Every structure is written in structure tokens, then in C-alpha cells.
mmCIF file of C-alpha atoms in Angstrom:
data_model
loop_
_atom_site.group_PDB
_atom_site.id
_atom_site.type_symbol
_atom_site.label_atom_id
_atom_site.label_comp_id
_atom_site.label_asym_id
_atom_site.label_seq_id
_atom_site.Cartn_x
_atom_site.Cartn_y
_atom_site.Cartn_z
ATOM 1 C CA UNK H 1 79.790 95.132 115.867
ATOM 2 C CA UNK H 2 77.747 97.225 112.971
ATOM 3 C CA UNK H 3 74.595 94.849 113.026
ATOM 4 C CA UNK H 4 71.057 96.254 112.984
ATOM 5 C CA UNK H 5 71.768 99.810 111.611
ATOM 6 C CA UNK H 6 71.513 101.305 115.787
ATOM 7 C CA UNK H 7 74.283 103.592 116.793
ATOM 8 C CA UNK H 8 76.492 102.535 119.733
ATOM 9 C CA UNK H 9 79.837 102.730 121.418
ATOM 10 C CA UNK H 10 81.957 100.299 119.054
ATOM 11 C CA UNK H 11 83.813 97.658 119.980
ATOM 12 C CA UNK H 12 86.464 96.219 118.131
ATOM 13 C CA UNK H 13 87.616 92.898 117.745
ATOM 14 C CA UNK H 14 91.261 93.680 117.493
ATOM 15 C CA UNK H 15 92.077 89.795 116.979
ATOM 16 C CA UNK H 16 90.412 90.341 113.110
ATOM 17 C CA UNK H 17 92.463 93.075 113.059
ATOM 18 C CA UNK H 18 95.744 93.318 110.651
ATOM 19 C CA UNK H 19 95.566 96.784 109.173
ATOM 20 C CA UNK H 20 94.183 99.663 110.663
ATOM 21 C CA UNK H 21 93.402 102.254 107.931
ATOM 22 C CA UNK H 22 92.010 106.099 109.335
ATOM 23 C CA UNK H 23 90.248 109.098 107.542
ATOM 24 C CA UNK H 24 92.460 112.250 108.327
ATOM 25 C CA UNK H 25 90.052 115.101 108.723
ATOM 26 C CA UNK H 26 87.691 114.702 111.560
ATOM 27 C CA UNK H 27 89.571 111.504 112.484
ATOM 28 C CA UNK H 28 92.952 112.153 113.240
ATOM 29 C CA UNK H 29 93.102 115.442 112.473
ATOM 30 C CA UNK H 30 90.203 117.867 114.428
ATOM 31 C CA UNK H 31 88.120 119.477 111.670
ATOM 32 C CA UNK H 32 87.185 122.772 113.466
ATOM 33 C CA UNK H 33 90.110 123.844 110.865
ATOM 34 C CA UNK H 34 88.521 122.597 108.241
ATOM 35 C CA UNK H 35 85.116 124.218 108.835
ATOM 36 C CA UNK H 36 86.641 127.545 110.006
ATOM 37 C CA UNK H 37 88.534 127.489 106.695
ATOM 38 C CA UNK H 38 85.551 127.009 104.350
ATOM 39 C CA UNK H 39 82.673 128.611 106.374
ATOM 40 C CA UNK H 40 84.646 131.565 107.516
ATOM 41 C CA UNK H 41 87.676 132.385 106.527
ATOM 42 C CA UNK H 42 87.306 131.494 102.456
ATOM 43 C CA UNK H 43 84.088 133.444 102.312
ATOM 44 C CA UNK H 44 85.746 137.088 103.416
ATOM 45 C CA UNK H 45 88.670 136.661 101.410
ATOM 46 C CA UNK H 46 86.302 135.632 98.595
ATOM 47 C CA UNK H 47 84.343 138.482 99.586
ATOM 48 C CA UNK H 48 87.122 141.046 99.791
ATOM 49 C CA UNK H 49 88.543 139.898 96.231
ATOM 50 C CA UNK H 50 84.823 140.348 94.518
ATOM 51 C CA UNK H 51 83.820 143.402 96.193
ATOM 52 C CA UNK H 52 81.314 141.666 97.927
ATOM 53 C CA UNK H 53 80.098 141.680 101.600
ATOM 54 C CA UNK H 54 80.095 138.285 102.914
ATOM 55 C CA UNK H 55 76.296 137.696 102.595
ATOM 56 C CA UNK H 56 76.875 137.760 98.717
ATOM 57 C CA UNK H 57 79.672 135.906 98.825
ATOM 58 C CA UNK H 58 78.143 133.227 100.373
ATOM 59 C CA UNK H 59 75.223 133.395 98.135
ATOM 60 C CA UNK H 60 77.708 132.859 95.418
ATOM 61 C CA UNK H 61 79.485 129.821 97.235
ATOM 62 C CA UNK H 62 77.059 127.517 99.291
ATOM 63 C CA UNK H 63 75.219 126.478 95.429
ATOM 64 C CA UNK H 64 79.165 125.393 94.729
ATOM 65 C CA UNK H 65 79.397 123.861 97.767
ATOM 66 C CA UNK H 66 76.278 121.676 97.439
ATOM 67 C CA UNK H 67 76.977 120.938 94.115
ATOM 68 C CA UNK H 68 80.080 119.652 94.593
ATOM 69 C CA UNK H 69 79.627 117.702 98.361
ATOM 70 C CA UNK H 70 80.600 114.223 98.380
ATOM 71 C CA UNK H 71 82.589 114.453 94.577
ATOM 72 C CA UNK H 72 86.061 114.806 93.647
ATOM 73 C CA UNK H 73 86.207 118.112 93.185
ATOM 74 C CA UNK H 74 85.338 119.285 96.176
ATOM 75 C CA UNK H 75 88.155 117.789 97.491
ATOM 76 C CA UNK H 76 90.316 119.822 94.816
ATOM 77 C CA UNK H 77 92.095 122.457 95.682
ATOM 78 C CA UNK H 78 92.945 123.248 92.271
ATOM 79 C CA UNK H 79 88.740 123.325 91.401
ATOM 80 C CA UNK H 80 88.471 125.732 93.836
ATOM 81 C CA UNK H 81 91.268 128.313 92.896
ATOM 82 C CA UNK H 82 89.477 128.479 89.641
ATOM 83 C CA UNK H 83 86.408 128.807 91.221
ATOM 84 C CA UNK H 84 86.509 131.521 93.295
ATOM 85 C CA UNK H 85 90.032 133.269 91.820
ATOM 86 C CA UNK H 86 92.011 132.995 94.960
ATOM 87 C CA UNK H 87 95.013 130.549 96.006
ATOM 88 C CA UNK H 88 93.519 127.676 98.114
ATOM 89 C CA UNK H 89 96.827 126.297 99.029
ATOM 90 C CA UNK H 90 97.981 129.595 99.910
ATOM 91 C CA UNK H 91 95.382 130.535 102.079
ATOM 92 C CA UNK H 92 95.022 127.049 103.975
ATOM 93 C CA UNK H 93 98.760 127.392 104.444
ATOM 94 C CA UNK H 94 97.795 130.960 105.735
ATOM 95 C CA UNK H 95 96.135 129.715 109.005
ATOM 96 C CA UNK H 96 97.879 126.255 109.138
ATOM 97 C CA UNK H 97 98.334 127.309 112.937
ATOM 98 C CA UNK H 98 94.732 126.518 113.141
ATOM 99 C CA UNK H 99 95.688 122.451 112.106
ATOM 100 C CA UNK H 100 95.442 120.520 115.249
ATOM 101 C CA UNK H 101 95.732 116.432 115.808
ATOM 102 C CA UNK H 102 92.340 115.707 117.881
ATOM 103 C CA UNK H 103 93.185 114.344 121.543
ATOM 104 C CA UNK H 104 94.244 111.583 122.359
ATOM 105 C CA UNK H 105 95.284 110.927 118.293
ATOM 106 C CA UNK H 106 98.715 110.796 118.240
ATOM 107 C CA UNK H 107 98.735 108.441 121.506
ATOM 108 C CA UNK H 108 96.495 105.853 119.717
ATOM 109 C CA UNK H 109 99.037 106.212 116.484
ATOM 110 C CA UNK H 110 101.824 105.225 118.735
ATOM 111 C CA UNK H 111 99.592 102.390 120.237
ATOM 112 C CA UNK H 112 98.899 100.954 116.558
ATOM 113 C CA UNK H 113 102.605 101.065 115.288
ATOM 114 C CA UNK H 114 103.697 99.471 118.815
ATOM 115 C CA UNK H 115 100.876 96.676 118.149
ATOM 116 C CA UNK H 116 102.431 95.729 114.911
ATOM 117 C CA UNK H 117 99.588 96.201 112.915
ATOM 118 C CA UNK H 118 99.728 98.217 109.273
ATOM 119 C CA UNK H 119 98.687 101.702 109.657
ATOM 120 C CA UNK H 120 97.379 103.341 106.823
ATOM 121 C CA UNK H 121 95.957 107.028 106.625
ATOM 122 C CA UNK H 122 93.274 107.476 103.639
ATOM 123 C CA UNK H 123 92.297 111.021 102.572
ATOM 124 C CA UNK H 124 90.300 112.875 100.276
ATOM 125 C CA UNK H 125 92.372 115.958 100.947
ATOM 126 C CA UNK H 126 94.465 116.995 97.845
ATOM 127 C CA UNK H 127 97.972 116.586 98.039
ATOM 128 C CA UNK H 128 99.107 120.008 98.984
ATOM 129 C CA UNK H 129 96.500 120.099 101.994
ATOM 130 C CA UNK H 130 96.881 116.420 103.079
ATOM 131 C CA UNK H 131 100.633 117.317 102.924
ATOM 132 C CA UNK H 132 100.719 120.448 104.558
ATOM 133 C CA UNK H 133 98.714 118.909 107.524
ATOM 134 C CA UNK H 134 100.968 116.088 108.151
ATOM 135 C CA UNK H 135 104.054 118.081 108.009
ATOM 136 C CA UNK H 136 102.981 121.216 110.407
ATOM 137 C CA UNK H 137 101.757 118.204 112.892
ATOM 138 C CA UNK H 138 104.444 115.955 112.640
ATOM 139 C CA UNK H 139 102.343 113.005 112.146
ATOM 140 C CA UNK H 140 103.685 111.702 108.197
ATOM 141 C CA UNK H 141 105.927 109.297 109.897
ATOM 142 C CA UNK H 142 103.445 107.313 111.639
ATOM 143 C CA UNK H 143 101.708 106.025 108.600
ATOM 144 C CA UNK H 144 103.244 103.024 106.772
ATOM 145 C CA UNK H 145 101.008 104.705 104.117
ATOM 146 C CA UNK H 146 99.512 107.615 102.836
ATOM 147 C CA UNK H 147 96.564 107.364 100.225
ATOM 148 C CA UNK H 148 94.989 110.328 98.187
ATOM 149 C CA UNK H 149 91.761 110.015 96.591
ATOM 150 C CA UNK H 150 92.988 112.423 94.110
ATOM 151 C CA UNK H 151 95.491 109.309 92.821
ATOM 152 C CA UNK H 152 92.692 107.114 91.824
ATOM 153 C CA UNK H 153 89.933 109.488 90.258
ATOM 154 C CA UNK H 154 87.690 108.740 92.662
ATOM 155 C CA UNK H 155 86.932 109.966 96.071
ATOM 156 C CA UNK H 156 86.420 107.747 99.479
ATOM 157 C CA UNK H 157 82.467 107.494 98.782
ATOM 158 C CA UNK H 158 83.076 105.809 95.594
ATOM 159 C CA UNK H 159 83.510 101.781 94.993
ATOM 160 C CA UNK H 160 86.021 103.144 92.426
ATOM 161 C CA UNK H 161 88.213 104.661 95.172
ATOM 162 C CA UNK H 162 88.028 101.248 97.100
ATOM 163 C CA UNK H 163 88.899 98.826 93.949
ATOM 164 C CA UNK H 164 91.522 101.282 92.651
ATOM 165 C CA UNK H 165 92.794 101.592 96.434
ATOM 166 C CA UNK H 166 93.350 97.576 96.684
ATOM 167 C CA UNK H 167 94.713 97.070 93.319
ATOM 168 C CA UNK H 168 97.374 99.615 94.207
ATOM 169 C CA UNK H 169 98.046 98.599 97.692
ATOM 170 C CA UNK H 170 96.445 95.157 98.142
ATOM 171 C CA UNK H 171 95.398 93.917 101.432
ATOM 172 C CA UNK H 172 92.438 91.765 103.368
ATOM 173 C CA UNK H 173 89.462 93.746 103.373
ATOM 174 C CA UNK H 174 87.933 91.745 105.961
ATOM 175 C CA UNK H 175 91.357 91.868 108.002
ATOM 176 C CA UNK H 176 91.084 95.771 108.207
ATOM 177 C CA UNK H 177 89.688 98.452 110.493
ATOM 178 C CA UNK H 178 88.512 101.725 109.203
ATOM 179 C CA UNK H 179 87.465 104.697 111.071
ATOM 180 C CA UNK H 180 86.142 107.692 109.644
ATOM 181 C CA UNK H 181 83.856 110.291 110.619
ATOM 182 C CA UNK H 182 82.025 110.669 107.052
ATOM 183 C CA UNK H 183 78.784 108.442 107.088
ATOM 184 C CA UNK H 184 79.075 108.145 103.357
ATOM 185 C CA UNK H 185 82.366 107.042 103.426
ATOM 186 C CA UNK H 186 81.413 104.623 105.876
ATOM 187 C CA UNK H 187 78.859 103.300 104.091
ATOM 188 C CA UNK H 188 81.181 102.832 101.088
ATOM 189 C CA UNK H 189 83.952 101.170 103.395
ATOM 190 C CA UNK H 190 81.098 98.564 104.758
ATOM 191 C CA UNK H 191 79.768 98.183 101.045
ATOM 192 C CA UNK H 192 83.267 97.270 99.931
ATOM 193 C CA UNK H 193 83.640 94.800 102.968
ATOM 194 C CA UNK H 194 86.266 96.429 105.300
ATOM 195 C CA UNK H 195 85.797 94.109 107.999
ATOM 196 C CA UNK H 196 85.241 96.549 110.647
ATOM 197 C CA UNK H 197 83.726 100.287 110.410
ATOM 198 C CA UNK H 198 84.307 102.695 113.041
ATOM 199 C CA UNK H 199 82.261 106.258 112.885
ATOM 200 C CA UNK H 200 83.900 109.241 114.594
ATOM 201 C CA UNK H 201 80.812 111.460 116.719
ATOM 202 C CA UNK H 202 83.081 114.356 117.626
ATOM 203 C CA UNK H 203 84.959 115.819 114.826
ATOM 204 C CA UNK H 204 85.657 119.061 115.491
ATOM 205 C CA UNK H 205 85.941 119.985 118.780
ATOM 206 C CA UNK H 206 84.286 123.284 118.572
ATOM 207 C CA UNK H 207 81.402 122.070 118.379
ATOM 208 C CA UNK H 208 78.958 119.193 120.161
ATOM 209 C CA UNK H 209 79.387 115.625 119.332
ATOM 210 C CA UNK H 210 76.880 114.183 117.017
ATOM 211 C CA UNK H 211 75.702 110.235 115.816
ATOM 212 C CA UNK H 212 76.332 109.139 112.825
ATOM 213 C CA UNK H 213 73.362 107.129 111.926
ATOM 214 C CA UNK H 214 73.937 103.368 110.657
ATOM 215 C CA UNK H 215 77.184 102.781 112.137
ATOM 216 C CA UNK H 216 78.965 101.705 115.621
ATOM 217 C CA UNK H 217 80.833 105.181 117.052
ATOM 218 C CA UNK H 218 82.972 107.026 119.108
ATOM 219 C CA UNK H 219 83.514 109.928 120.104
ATOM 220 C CA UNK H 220 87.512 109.919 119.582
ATOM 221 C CA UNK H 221 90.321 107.376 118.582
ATOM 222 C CA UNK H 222 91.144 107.439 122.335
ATOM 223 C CA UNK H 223 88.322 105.572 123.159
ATOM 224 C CA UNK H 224 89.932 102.655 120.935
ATOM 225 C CA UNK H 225 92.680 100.287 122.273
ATOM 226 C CA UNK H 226 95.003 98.406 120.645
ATOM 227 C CA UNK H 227 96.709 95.784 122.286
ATOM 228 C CA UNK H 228 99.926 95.138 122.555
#
């Protein structure tokens, strides 16, 4: 399916398929909340608390931001309130009207439990905004699991994530499906030997679809399906 490092429409083999395991953010969940949150929104209330117009208070943040991409902490929200000063879970609960399943998610949740297989949601999202997210959407009860990053010390682009994730919650690697729309994480999924990598192209739905170099894509979970 993955072979030759081209990107193309995936296609699953849902007969190797026991356990289907998804990213939240970008995934399930569209991320246009996400990057409104953290390109918009934190920047003039970080702005507003510092006396700062929002051109300086991005010129304080984006060196953070880069710092940080792709480790645990910027995944924390606790890192981040004593960063910048301000309540992170209080202000992503402020616009949680904003959090939005991506179309044709919940549908393919519904196809997965009816299939019998495991379905497993894996996040870097700390607890408060994983949890916050799955309660104003309604989606908790679909998973058979929930894992958090956070729990293991380690965050999805790490080997450590993967080995702590087994030992915790064993299962076939090679048995699994994982879809994400992180390339990192991807490439961290295939490393470990997840039997079947999915990208995601369209994450957030305010803006264009894009590839995701290395790995077989689609644009949605709706373009996946189960069978019965």
C-alpha cells in the first residue's frame, strides 16, 4: 500500500485489519480549531495580557512555537500557561463551539465499531483538551480506547510513545491500521511496524487539501470503508 515513498489514494486491506487506531486532531476531529486557536485567537489574548499589539506578540511566540514543534511540550497545556501567563484550558474551553468532527467522521466510527474491529483513538492532546473535545462532540463512547501521549512521556513521533503504548495496551502491530494526518507521526507509526499507515490530506477544512509526502492518503476517513 505505502511502497516506493509516492503519494496516492490508499487502499486498505481491511482483511489484515484487527485494530483500527486514529490521530484525533486533523483526523477525526477538523483542525481549523486547532489552528484558529494557536494562530489567532492565543496571540490577541497574549497580546492584550502583555500590552502588546499582536505583531509583538507573535514575535514573542512563533520562536516558542518552533522550538517546541514535534516535542512533548508543545502538546502541554500546562507548558503553555506558564509560558505565556494565561489559562490554556480556559481559553480552548472558551471557543470549544469552534470543535467540529470532520465529515463524514463519525459515520466511519460507526462503520468500525459495527465491523467488530478494536477502535482506538491516539492523541497528543493533553488531557483537558483531548477531553474537552470528545465530550462537546459526543464522540468518547466510540473508542474502546483513549491514549494520551502525555501518559507515557513521550509524544506520537517518538519510538518511546510506541513501545510504552504496546506495553500498556498490547496488540499486533502488523494487525493494525493507523491514520493520522502528521507525516512525522506517520513515519514513526511505519518505523514501529503498524501494519498499515494512512495520511490524512485535508485537515482542516478551511483551508486546501495538501500531500503528505512518503505516505498513501486521503483526503478524509470517508473515503475509507470498513466492511461489515
Amino acid at each position: 500500500m505505502e511502497g516506493g515513498g509516492s503519494v496516492g489514494d490508499a487502499r486498505i486491506d481491511w482483511s489484515r485489519v484487527d485494530l483500527v487506531i486514529l490521530d484525533m486532531d486533523g483526523t477525526v476531529l477538523d483542525l481549523a480549531y486547532d489552528n484558529y486557536f494557536w494562530q489567532t485567537f492565543l496571540p490577541q489574548r497574549y497580546a492584550a495580557l502583555h500590552g502588546l499589539d499582536e505583531g509583538g506578540a507573535r514575535a514573542r511566540l512563533e520562536p516558542l512555537f518552533t522550538s517546541t514543534a514535534h516535542t512533548l511540550p508543545w502538546y502541554c497545556t500546562d507548558f503553555w500557561s506558564a509560558q505565556t501567563g494565561l489559562d490554556m484550558a480556559s481559553l480552548k474551553h472558551e471557543i470549544r463551539h469552534r470543535i467540529a468532527p470532520l465529515p463524514g467522521a463519525e459515520d466511519f466510527l460507526h462503520r468500525v465499531r459495527h465491523s467488530g474491529r478494536g477502535l482506538w483513538l491516539a492523541t497528543n492532546a493533553h488531557r483537558d483538551s483531548w477531553q474537552l473535545k470528545l465530550r462537546h462532540t459526543g464522540l468518547r463512547d466510540h473508542f474502546d480506547t483513549v491514549v494520551c501521549s502525555h501518559d507515557f512521556g513521550a509524544p506520537k513521533e517518538d519510538q518511546d510513545f510506541w513501545q510504552r503504548f504496546r506495553q500498556a495496551h498490547p496488540f499486533d502491530p502488523e494487525r493494525a491500521l493507523f491514520v493520522d494526518d502528521s507525516r512525522p507521526v506517520l513515519d514513526a507509526a511505519r518505523l514501529f511496524g503498524i501494519g498499515q499507515v494512512v495520511a490524512i490530506r485535508h485537515p482542516d477544512r478551511s483551508t486546501a487539501p495538501r500531500p503528505v509526502p512518503g505516505h498513501a492518503s486521503i483526503d478524509a476517513l470517508a473515503a475509507l470503508n470498513p466492511p461489515d
